[in-house]
Amino acid sequence: MGFQEVIQKGITSAIKSTGIAVDGPEVILEKPRMKEHGDICTPVALTLAKALKKNPIGIAEQIAESANFPPDTIASVEVVKPGFINMRLAHGVLVENIREVHRLGDDYGRSGLGNGEKCQVEYVSANPTGPLVVVSARAAAVGSAIVNLLRAVGFDAEGEYYVNDFGNQIEALGKSLRFRVKERFGRLDNGEEIGAYPGDYLKTIAGRISEDLVTEWERENSVARYAEHAANELLRSIKADLELYGVHFDNFFRESSLHPALVEKARTLVDDKGYSYLHDGALHFRTTDFGDEKDRVLVKSDGNPTYFLADIAYHMTKLERGYTRVIDLLGPDHHGHIPRMQAAAKVLGAPDNWFEAIVVGWVRLMEGNKPISMSKRAGEFITMRELINDVGPDVAKYFFLMRRTNAPLDFDLELARKQSDENPVYYVQYAHARIASVTRFAAERGAARLGQKANLSVISSPEERDLMVHLIYYPYVVEGAALSREPHRLTVYAKELASLFHQFYHQHRIVTGDQDLSSARLALAEATMQVVRNTLSLLGVNAPRSM
RNA sequence: GCGCCCAUAGCUCAAUUGGAUAGAGCGUUUGGCUACGGACCAAAAGGUUGGGGGUUCGAGUCCUCCUGGGCGCACCA
C-alpha cells in the first residue's frame, strides 16, 4: 500500500468515527502547489461542508484531530483557510521510499492496477503510399509511450499498426510507380501523367526494378503488380524508420487480409442487427442512431466496400482477439471518424468505453520562429527520417511528448538541434549523467557500497527533503499518466525531478570525508538516477551515463 | 452553415481534471565554482488565462454567447 492509500484510510475512518458522515465522499489527495501548504493535502472538508451545510473549517478540524495514521507517516496535520487539511510527511516514510526505489529498481513505479487486462493501442497506421512524415513521428512517440505506461501499471498492452494496403489510394500508388518505371525506361506515352504520388521516393523504388520484371508486369497489363510492389517496399522502409526511431510494434495488421471474407462478415453483422439500408444503390449504416451527424456508406453502388466497412471489420477482429479496451490514435484530420466508429463498436456488441479515440494534434515545423511550409501534394515534405537524422530520436520523441497530445505543436528544429541548456531534453539527461559520474567518483573512493546500507536519517536539508518528496510521488504520476493517457505528464515530472536534483547537488557535496553522510546522499542520488531512468524509459528516451 | 480541436508571461509550454497567491524553461537584467560534470545554481522583471455573461464556498478548468486560428462535414482513404 502506498503512502497515499495509508493517508486516505486514516482520513476516511476519521470521517466515519467522528460521525461527520456515514458514507463520506472519496478522499481526494493532492500535492499542494505551494510548499508552505505541506507535502500532501485534501479538500475533503470543503466537499463535506457543501453536502452537510456546515462550516468547512470545523469539519476539517474535527477530522484533523481524530485522524489516526500509522507511526512515522505523517509528521503534522494543519487546517487552513477555507478548510484544507494540509499534511507534512514524516521523515521515515520518505526514507522508506528511498529504500523502496533501491529495492525495486527498474520496477519502481510499476503496479498491478490493470490486472493484466488485455488492451491495444493502434497508432501511426499511415498508408504505405509514402514515407512517414512528422505528424506520424509524433503519433509514434505518443503511442509507444502510452503502451509503455499501460504496461507499467499492469495492463497487457499491445501496439499495433494498421496497414491500409488496399483500395483506391494503393491503386493510385501503383499507377504512379508505373509512371516512374516507364519514365526510367523511356516508354512514357504522350501526355501521360504521374498521378497522385509525385514524390522522388517512387523513383528510387522504380530504379531497383529489373527490366525483365517490368516486361512481365506489362504483359499482365495490371497496375496491381506495381501497387503491391510499391506498398511492400514502402512498408519495409516505414518499418526501418520506426526501428531507427526506437519504436517497436507488436503487430502490423494488413487491411488486405480482411478482404473479402471478414469484410463480408462485418457487413452481414450490421445487416443482421438491422442498421443498414439501401439508398441510391449504396448500402448505408444508420450511424445517426448513435449520434453521428449523417449515415455512412458501407458498400458503394459499384459494389466495392468503403474504407469504413473495412475498418468495422478490423475492429471486429480486435473484439474477437479479446481486447477489453482498444485505443486508436487518430491523425488530426480524422477526428470526424470518432462518432461513426463509436456507432460501429456498439453494433459489434462491444462494451461501453471499449473504443477510445485520441486525436493527435498537428505538428508545425519551425526554423526558429519561421514555419516550414510543406505540401504533400507537391511531394514536398519533411519526413520522419529526415527529422531523426537532423535532431536524433531522443530529442524528437521528447519534444513530441512535452505537449498535451491533442494540442497543436510547434516543433522548433533550431532549438531541437542545440546541444545546450536551452534544450530541455539535455537538462534531464544531464541530471542522469551527472549522478552516474558521481557514482563513478564515489566508487573510486570506495564509497559506493556504503550507499546500499546508508542510514538516511542523517539527511534533512530542505533540498534533500524536496527531492525525497518528489520521488515518493512518482508511482502516482505514472498511474495518472497511464489512466488519462497523458504521457506529457512524465516530461513535466522529469524536468521537475532533474531541477530538484540540480538544486540539491549545487547545495550539498555528496562524497565527503563524512562516511555516513556520503553514503546517505549517495543513496538519495542513486534513487534519483533510478527514477530519472524509469521516467525516460517510459518515454522511450535514453538515459545516458555520460554525454 | 453545422460539428470537433486550439487560444495562459515577449517565445515554447505546465497547472494534480473544480481547489489555496496561475507555475516552469527560453529570452532579458544581475549574481554564483581552487573539491563529486558550469549542458548547473540563485535573484529580479514579466499576467484582466482571447472577450462578455453565468453556475458556487472556489473557475484557466464546467455552461452560454462572441472573436480569431486549425480541421472535418465523400458512394477518398
PDB file of N, CA and C in Angstrom, chain A residues 184-226:
ATOM      1  N   ARG A 184      11.686   5.765 -66.529  1.00  0.00           N
ATOM      2  CA  ARG A 184      13.061   5.299 -66.436  1.00  0.00           C
ATOM      3  C   ARG A 184      13.502   4.582 -67.724  1.00  0.00           C
ATOM      4  N   PHE A 185      12.601   3.777 -68.295  1.00  0.00           N
ATOM      5  CA  PHE A 185      12.962   3.030 -69.493  1.00  0.00           C
ATOM      6  C   PHE A 185      12.542   3.730 -70.777  1.00  0.00           C
ATOM      7  N   GLY A 186      12.168   4.992 -70.628  1.00  0.00           N
ATOM      8  CA  GLY A 186      11.835   5.788 -71.811  1.00  0.00           C
ATOM      9  C   GLY A 186      10.618   5.294 -72.561  1.00  0.00           C
ATOM     10  N   ARG A 187       9.661   4.745 -71.825  1.00  0.00           N
ATOM     11  CA  ARG A 187       8.475   4.218 -72.512  1.00  0.00           C
ATOM     12  C   ARG A 187       7.212   5.041 -72.274  1.00  0.00           C
ATOM     13  N   LEU A 188       7.381   6.255 -71.796  1.00  0.00           N
ATOM     14  CA  LEU A 188       6.195   7.071 -71.478  1.00  0.00           C
ATOM     15  C   LEU A 188       5.396   7.430 -72.714  1.00  0.00           C
ATOM     16  N   ASP A 189       4.082   7.354 -72.586  1.00  0.00           N
ATOM     17  CA  ASP A 189       3.211   7.788 -73.675  1.00  0.00           C
ATOM     18  C   ASP A 189       3.081   9.297 -73.635  1.00  0.00           C
ATOM     19  N   ASN A 190       2.691   9.871 -74.730  1.00  0.00           N
ATOM     20  CA  ASN A 190       2.487  11.318 -74.776  1.00  0.00           C
ATOM     21  C   ASN A 190       1.397  11.748 -73.800  1.00  0.00           C
ATOM     22  N   GLY A 191       1.704  12.757 -73.031  1.00  0.00           N
ATOM     23  CA  GLY A 191       0.694  13.315 -72.134  1.00  0.00           C
ATOM     24  C   GLY A 191       0.411  12.463 -70.913  1.00  0.00           C
ATOM     25  N   GLU A 192       1.149  11.372 -70.715  1.00  0.00           N
ATOM     26  CA  GLU A 192       0.931  10.529 -69.542  1.00  0.00           C
ATOM     27  C   GLU A 192       1.356  11.272 -68.277  1.00  0.00           C
ATOM     28  N   GLU A 193       0.558  11.157 -67.236  1.00  0.00           N
ATOM     29  CA  GLU A 193       0.855  11.896 -66.010  1.00  0.00           C
ATOM     30  C   GLU A 193       1.123  10.986 -64.836  1.00  0.00           C
ATOM     31  N   ILE A 194       1.850  11.538 -63.876  1.00  0.00           N
ATOM     32  CA  ILE A 194       2.288  10.724 -62.747  1.00  0.00           C
ATOM     33  C   ILE A 194       1.163  10.371 -61.785  1.00  0.00           C
ATOM     34  N   GLY A 195       0.168  11.259 -61.689  1.00  0.00           N
ATOM     35  CA  GLY A 195      -0.938  10.958 -60.795  1.00  0.00           C
ATOM     36  C   GLY A 195      -0.704  11.403 -59.366  1.00  0.00           C
ATOM     37  N   ALA A 196      -1.154  10.598 -58.434  1.00  0.00           N
ATOM     38  CA  ALA A 196      -1.282  11.049 -57.044  1.00  0.00           C
ATOM     39  C   ALA A 196       0.020  11.170 -56.257  1.00  0.00           C
ATOM     40  N   TYR A 197       1.050  10.420 -56.664  1.00  0.00           N
ATOM     41  CA  TYR A 197       2.251  10.384 -55.818  1.00  0.00           C
ATOM     42  C   TYR A 197       3.522  10.779 -56.559  1.00  0.00           C
ATOM     43  N   PRO A 198       3.742  12.075 -56.667  1.00  0.00           N
ATOM     44  CA  PRO A 198       4.870  12.572 -57.454  1.00  0.00           C
ATOM     45  C   PRO A 198       6.216  12.591 -56.715  1.00  0.00           C
ATOM     46  N   GLY A 199       6.241  12.154 -55.471  1.00  0.00           N
ATOM     47  CA  GLY A 199       7.481  12.234 -54.690  1.00  0.00           C
ATOM     48  C   GLY A 199       8.610  11.417 -55.302  1.00  0.00           C
ATOM     49  N   ASP A 200       9.823  11.828 -55.015  1.00  0.00           N
ATOM     50  CA  ASP A 200      11.005  11.173 -55.578  1.00  0.00           C
ATOM     51  C   ASP A 200      11.187   9.729 -55.112  1.00  0.00           C
ATOM     52  N   TYR A 201      10.559   9.402 -53.969  1.00  0.00           N
ATOM     53  CA  TYR A 201      10.809   8.072 -53.421  1.00  0.00           C
ATOM     54  C   TYR A 201      10.366   6.955 -54.360  1.00  0.00           C
ATOM     55  N   LEU A 202       9.371   7.226 -55.209  1.00  0.00           N
ATOM     56  CA  LEU A 202       8.960   6.199 -56.170  1.00  0.00           C
ATOM     57  C   LEU A 202      10.001   6.029 -57.266  1.00  0.00           C
ATOM     58  N   LYS A 203      10.750   7.085 -57.538  1.00  0.00           N
ATOM     59  CA  LYS A 203      11.861   6.978 -58.494  1.00  0.00           C
ATOM     60  C   LYS A 203      12.878   5.975 -57.980  1.00  0.00           C
ATOM     61  N   THR A 204      13.142   6.098 -56.681  1.00  0.00           N
ATOM     62  CA  THR A 204      14.115   5.190 -56.062  1.00  0.00           C
ATOM     63  C   THR A 204      13.652   3.747 -56.181  1.00  0.00           C
ATOM     64  N   ILE A 205      12.374   3.540 -55.882  1.00  0.00           N
ATOM     65  CA  ILE A 205      11.835   2.184 -55.966  1.00  0.00           C
ATOM     66  C   ILE A 205      11.859   1.685 -57.408  1.00  0.00           C
ATOM     67  N   ALA A 206      11.490   2.576 -58.321  1.00  0.00           N
ATOM     68  CA  ALA A 206      11.499   2.225 -59.749  1.00  0.00           C
ATOM     69  C   ALA A 206      12.902   1.839 -60.194  1.00  0.00           C
ATOM     70  N   GLY A 207      13.879   2.525 -59.636  1.00  0.00           N
ATOM     71  CA  GLY A 207      15.267   2.291 -60.022  1.00  0.00           C
ATOM     72  C   GLY A 207      15.779   0.905 -59.650  1.00  0.00           C
ATOM     73  N   ARG A 208      15.067   0.266 -58.730  1.00  0.00           N
ATOM     74  CA  ARG A 208      15.537  -1.047 -58.271  1.00  0.00           C
ATOM     75  C   ARG A 208      14.790  -2.206 -58.922  1.00  0.00           C
ATOM     76  N   ILE A 209      13.887  -1.867 -59.858  1.00  0.00           N
ATOM     77  CA  ILE A 209      13.112  -2.937 -60.503  1.00  0.00           C
ATOM     78  C   ILE A 209      13.787  -3.334 -61.822  1.00  0.00           C
ATOM     79  N   SER A 210      13.955  -4.611 -62.007  1.00  0.00           N
ATOM     80  CA  SER A 210      14.644  -5.063 -63.226  1.00  0.00           C
ATOM     81  C   SER A 210      13.718  -4.941 -64.442  1.00  0.00           C
ATOM     82  N   GLU A 211      14.337  -4.809 -65.592  1.00  0.00           N
ATOM     83  CA  GLU A 211      13.546  -4.632 -66.810  1.00  0.00           C
ATOM     84  C   GLU A 211      12.748  -5.896 -67.138  1.00  0.00           C
ATOM     85  N   ASP A 212      13.300  -7.037 -66.786  1.00  0.00           N
ATOM     86  CA  ASP A 212      12.594  -8.298 -67.022  1.00  0.00           C
ATOM     87  C   ASP A 212      11.267  -8.326 -66.264  1.00  0.00           C
ATOM     88  N   LEU A 213      11.358  -7.884 -65.030  1.00  0.00           N
ATOM     89  CA  LEU A 213      10.165  -7.885 -64.188  1.00  0.00           C
ATOM     90  C   LEU A 213       9.110  -6.939 -64.775  1.00  0.00           C
ATOM     91  N   VAL A 214       9.595  -5.790 -65.225  1.00  0.00           N
ATOM     92  CA  VAL A 214       8.691  -4.806 -65.813  1.00  0.00           C
ATOM     93  C   VAL A 214       7.991  -5.384 -67.038  1.00  0.00           C
ATOM     94  N   THR A 215       8.766  -6.050 -67.852  1.00  0.00           N
ATOM     95  CA  THR A 215       8.198  -6.642 -69.064  1.00  0.00           C
ATOM     96  C   THR A 215       7.098  -7.641 -68.693  1.00  0.00           C
ATOM     97  N   GLU A 216       7.372  -8.405 -67.635  1.00  0.00           N
ATOM     98  CA  GLU A 216       6.400  -9.395 -67.180  1.00  0.00           C
ATOM     99  C   GLU A 216       5.120  -8.717 -66.694  1.00  0.00           C
ATOM    100  N   TRP A 217       5.307  -7.662 -65.881  1.00  0.00           N
ATOM    101  CA  TRP A 217       4.141  -6.936 -65.353  1.00  0.00           C
ATOM    102  C   TRP A 217       3.334  -6.299 -66.470  1.00  0.00           C
ATOM    103  N   GLU A 218       4.049  -5.768 -67.457  1.00  0.00           N
ATOM    104  CA  GLU A 218       3.367  -5.102 -68.567  1.00  0.00           C
ATOM    105  C   GLU A 218       2.576  -6.109 -69.395  1.00  0.00           C
ATOM    106  N   ARG A 219       3.105  -7.334 -69.478  1.00  0.00           N
ATOM    107  CA  ARG A 219       2.397  -8.359 -70.228  1.00  0.00           C
ATOM    108  C   ARG A 219       1.050  -8.653 -69.562  1.00  0.00           C
ATOM    109  N   GLU A 220       1.068  -8.625 -68.226  1.00  0.00           N
ATOM    110  CA  GLU A 220      -0.189  -8.840 -67.489  1.00  0.00           C
ATOM    111  C   GLU A 220      -1.103  -7.632 -67.583  1.00  0.00           C
ATOM    112  N   ASN A 221      -0.510  -6.497 -67.975  1.00  0.00           N
ATOM    113  CA  ASN A 221      -1.237  -5.239 -68.124  1.00  0.00           C
ATOM    114  C   ASN A 221      -2.018  -4.870 -66.866  1.00  0.00           C
ATOM    115  N   SER A 222      -1.349  -5.007 -65.707  1.00  0.00           N
ATOM    116  CA  SER A 222      -2.053  -4.759 -64.451  1.00  0.00           C
ATOM    117  C   SER A 222      -1.252  -3.838 -63.544  1.00  0.00           C
ATOM    118  N   VAL A 223      -1.898  -2.793 -63.054  1.00  0.00           N
ATOM    119  CA  VAL A 223      -1.206  -1.902 -62.128  1.00  0.00           C
ATOM    120  C   VAL A 223      -1.093  -2.552 -60.750  1.00  0.00           C
ATOM    121  N   ALA A 224      -1.863  -3.617 -60.547  1.00  0.00           N
ATOM    122  CA  ALA A 224      -1.868  -4.268 -59.235  1.00  0.00           C
ATOM    123  C   ALA A 224      -0.471  -4.719 -58.824  1.00  0.00           C
ATOM    124  N   ARG A 225       0.297  -5.194 -59.790  1.00  0.00           N
ATOM    125  CA  ARG A 225       1.665  -5.634 -59.504  1.00  0.00           C
ATOM    126  C   ARG A 225       2.506  -4.464 -58.985  1.00  0.00           C
ATOM    127  N   TYR A 226       2.364  -3.365 -59.701  1.00  0.00           N
ATOM    128  CA  TYR A 226       3.111  -2.167 -59.294  1.00  0.00           C
ATOM    129  C   TYR A 226       2.684  -1.725 -57.900  1.00  0.00           C
TER     130      TYR A 226
END
